[in-house]
mmCIF file of C-alpha atoms in Angstrom:
data_model
loop_
_atom_site.group_PDB
_atom_site.id
_atom_site.type_symbol
_atom_site.label_atom_id
_atom_site.label_comp_id
_atom_site.label_asym_id
_atom_site.label_seq_id
_atom_site.Cartn_x
_atom_site.Cartn_y
_atom_site.Cartn_z
ATOM 1 C CA MET L 18 17.282 11.585 -1.869
ATOM 2 C CA ASN L 19 18.080 15.048 -0.597
ATOM 3 C CA ILE L 20 17.701 18.439 -2.254
ATOM 4 C CA GLU L 21 21.401 18.636 -3.168
ATOM 5 C CA LEU L 22 21.306 15.284 -4.960
ATOM 6 C CA LEU L 23 18.123 16.216 -6.801
ATOM 7 C CA ARG L 24 19.548 19.598 -7.812
ATOM 8 C CA GLU L 25 22.867 18.129 -9.003
ATOM 9 C CA PHE L 26 21.095 15.431 -10.990
ATOM 10 C CA CYS L 27 18.818 17.950 -12.708
ATOM 11 C CA ILE L 28 21.370 20.650 -13.535
ATOM 12 C CA LYS L 29 23.835 18.171 -15.043
ATOM 13 C CA LYS L 30 21.411 17.542 -17.875
ATOM 14 C CA PRO L 31 22.011 19.441 -21.124
ATOM 15 C CA ALA L 32 20.624 23.005 -21.342
ATOM 16 C CA VAL L 33 19.059 22.945 -17.864
ATOM 17 C CA THR L 34 18.544 26.072 -15.803
ATOM 18 C CA GLU L 35 17.182 26.484 -12.302
ATOM 19 C CA GLU L 36 14.821 29.358 -11.561
ATOM 20 C CA PHE L 37 12.296 30.749 -9.112
ATOM 21 C CA PRO L 38 9.663 32.048 -11.570
ATOM 22 C CA PHE L 39 6.695 31.856 -9.187
ATOM 23 C CA ASP L 40 8.063 32.779 -5.752
ATOM 24 C CA GLN L 41 11.174 32.316 -3.589
ATOM 25 C CA ASP L 42 9.992 28.868 -2.471
ATOM 26 C CA THR L 43 9.347 26.966 -5.696
ATOM 27 C CA LEU L 44 12.544 25.834 -7.381
ATOM 28 C CA VAL L 45 11.919 25.039 -11.046
ATOM 29 C CA PHE L 46 14.222 23.139 -13.375
ATOM 30 C CA LYS L 47 13.816 23.910 -17.062
ATOM 31 C CA VAL L 48 15.318 22.635 -20.276
ATOM 32 C CA LEU L 49 15.489 25.471 -22.809
ATOM 33 C CA GLY L 50 12.804 27.318 -20.866
ATOM 34 C CA LYS L 51 10.421 24.363 -20.520
ATOM 35 C CA MET L 52 9.669 23.007 -17.029
ATOM 36 C CA PHE L 53 10.416 19.381 -16.235
ATOM 37 C CA ALA L 54 10.740 19.445 -12.421
ATOM 38 C CA LEU L 55 9.426 21.661 -9.600
ATOM 39 C CA THR L 56 9.953 21.424 -5.873
ATOM 40 C CA SER L 57 9.144 23.440 -2.756
ATOM 41 C CA LEU L 58 12.216 24.361 -0.708
ATOM 42 C CA LYS L 59 9.985 25.026 2.291
ATOM 43 C CA LYS L 60 8.711 21.444 2.194
ATOM 44 C CA TRP L 61 12.305 20.158 2.162
ATOM 45 C CA GLU L 62 13.030 22.269 5.245
ATOM 46 C CA GLU L 63 9.879 20.920 6.938
ATOM 47 C CA GLY L 64 10.915 17.324 6.256
ATOM 48 C CA ILE L 65 8.142 16.596 3.751
ATOM 49 C CA PRO L 66 9.951 16.897 0.410
ATOM 50 C CA SER L 67 8.314 16.213 -2.922
ATOM 51 C CA VAL L 68 8.952 16.976 -6.575
ATOM 52 C CA ASN L 69 6.524 17.483 -9.450
ATOM 53 C CA LEU L 70 7.546 15.634 -12.611
ATOM 54 C CA LYS L 71 6.040 15.369 -16.054
ATOM 55 C CA CYS L 72 4.877 11.878 -16.995
ATOM 56 C CA ASP L 73 3.196 10.063 -19.854
ATOM 57 C CA PRO L 74 -0.544 10.051 -18.959
ATOM 58 C CA GLU L 75 -0.955 6.269 -19.057
ATOM 59 C CA LYS L 76 2.201 5.658 -17.045
ATOM 60 C CA ALA L 77 1.187 8.416 -14.600
ATOM 61 C CA GLU L 78 -1.987 6.500 -13.771
ATOM 62 C CA GLU L 79 -0.100 3.220 -13.399
ATOM 63 C CA LEU L 80 2.447 4.791 -11.037
ATOM 64 C CA ARG L 81 -0.296 6.350 -8.908
ATOM 65 C CA CYS L 82 -1.948 2.957 -8.529
ATOM 66 C CA GLU L 83 1.323 1.210 -7.717
ATOM 67 C CA TYR L 84 2.893 3.703 -5.277
ATOM 68 C CA ASP L 85 1.315 5.603 -2.404
ATOM 69 C CA SER L 86 4.111 8.171 -2.770
ATOM 70 C CA ILE L 87 3.021 9.178 -6.278
ATOM 71 C CA THR L 88 -0.085 11.330 -6.623
ATOM 72 C CA PRO L 89 -1.599 13.632 -9.279
ATOM 73 C CA GLY L 90 0.518 16.745 -9.780
ATOM 74 C CA PHE L 91 -0.121 19.387 -7.111
ATOM 75 C CA HIS L 92 -1.091 22.676 -8.823
ATOM 76 C CA MET L 93 -0.320 21.087 -12.206
ATOM 77 C CA SER L 94 -2.180 19.303 -14.987
ATOM 78 C CA LYS L 95 -3.274 16.088 -13.274
ATOM 79 C CA LYS L 96 -3.102 14.282 -16.600
ATOM 80 C CA HIS L 97 0.546 15.050 -17.382
ATOM 81 C CA TRP L 98 2.178 15.670 -13.987
ATOM 82 C CA ASN L 99 2.796 13.615 -10.860
ATOM 83 C CA THR L 100 3.838 14.721 -7.410
ATOM 84 C CA VAL L 101 6.470 12.339 -6.115
ATOM 85 C CA GLU L 102 6.603 12.430 -2.311
ATOM 86 C CA LEU L 103 10.127 11.612 -1.162
ATOM 87 C CA TYR L 104 9.653 11.592 2.603
ATOM 88 C CA HIS L 105 7.922 8.206 2.796
ATOM 89 C CA GLY L 106 11.121 6.394 1.835
ATOM 90 C CA GLU L 107 9.098 4.146 -0.469
ATOM 91 C CA LEU L 108 11.004 5.065 -3.622
ATOM 92 C CA PRO L 109 14.722 4.352 -4.092
ATOM 93 C CA ASN L 110 16.969 7.099 -5.449
ATOM 94 C CA THR L 111 17.568 5.174 -8.665
ATOM 95 C CA PHE L 112 13.828 5.079 -9.360
ATOM 96 C CA ILE L 113 13.438 8.792 -8.586
ATOM 97 C CA LYS L 114 16.263 9.538 -11.022
ATOM 98 C CA GLU L 115 14.498 7.449 -13.673
ATOM 99 C CA LEU L 116 11.347 9.512 -13.175
ATOM 100 C CA VAL L 117 13.372 12.733 -13.508
ATOM 101 C CA ASP L 118 14.979 11.379 -16.695
ATOM 102 C CA GLU L 119 11.573 10.502 -18.123
ATOM 103 C CA SER L 120 10.230 13.961 -17.305
ATOM 104 C CA TYR L 121 13.199 15.633 -18.998
ATOM 105 C CA ASP L 122 12.906 13.329 -22.034
ATOM 106 C CA LEU L 123 9.166 14.011 -22.392
ATOM 107 C CA VAL L 124 9.772 17.753 -22.431
ATOM 108 C CA VAL L 125 12.550 17.374 -25.012
ATOM 109 C CA LYS L 126 10.366 15.086 -27.125
ATOM 110 C CA GLY L 127 7.714 17.812 -27.334
ATOM 111 C CA MET L 128 10.144 20.462 -28.565
ATOM 112 C CA THR L 129 10.222 21.880 -32.068
ATOM 113 C CA LYS L 130 12.981 20.944 -34.518
ATOM 114 C CA LYS L 131 14.547 24.338 -33.899
ATOM 115 C CA GLN L 132 14.583 23.794 -30.145
ATOM 116 C CA LYS L 133 16.034 20.302 -30.570
ATOM 117 C CA ALA L 134 18.773 21.732 -32.783
ATOM 118 C CA GLU L 135 19.529 24.281 -30.055
ATOM 119 C CA LEU L 136 19.635 21.511 -27.451
ATOM 120 C CA ALA L 137 22.081 19.526 -29.603
ATOM 121 C CA LYS L 138 24.615 22.340 -29.121
ATOM 122 C CA TYR L 139 24.741 21.469 -25.399
ATOM 123 C CA GLN L 140 25.447 17.789 -25.936
#
C-alpha cells in the first residue's frame, strides 16, 4: 500500500473529503465532516507509514492480539481507534482496504437520519 492508493481508495467513497484540520502533516479523510481515517504524510516520507482507523471495540482488541502491525490508536480513543502500521508488510492491501471500509461504515452507522439522508444524495 502506498499513500496514493490509500488516498484514491478513501476519496472514491461517497461524500468523502480530505483535509488538514490539525496541521500540514496529518491528512484526514472525513465523510460528511466525520473522521474515518488519519495519516501522517511525514511518516510516509520517512518510510514508516501508518493510518488510524475507527474500529468496533471488540474487533479492535482481537486485531491487536492477532497482528503486531495493529496497535491502539495513536492520539485517539484507544477503545474505538486502531493505528495500522503499513511498513511491516504484514497486512495485504485487500485487508487494509477492508479495515478502511469498516471504519467508513462505522462512522456512517453512527450518523443521524438527516446525515444519512444527505449521504444518500452522493450514492
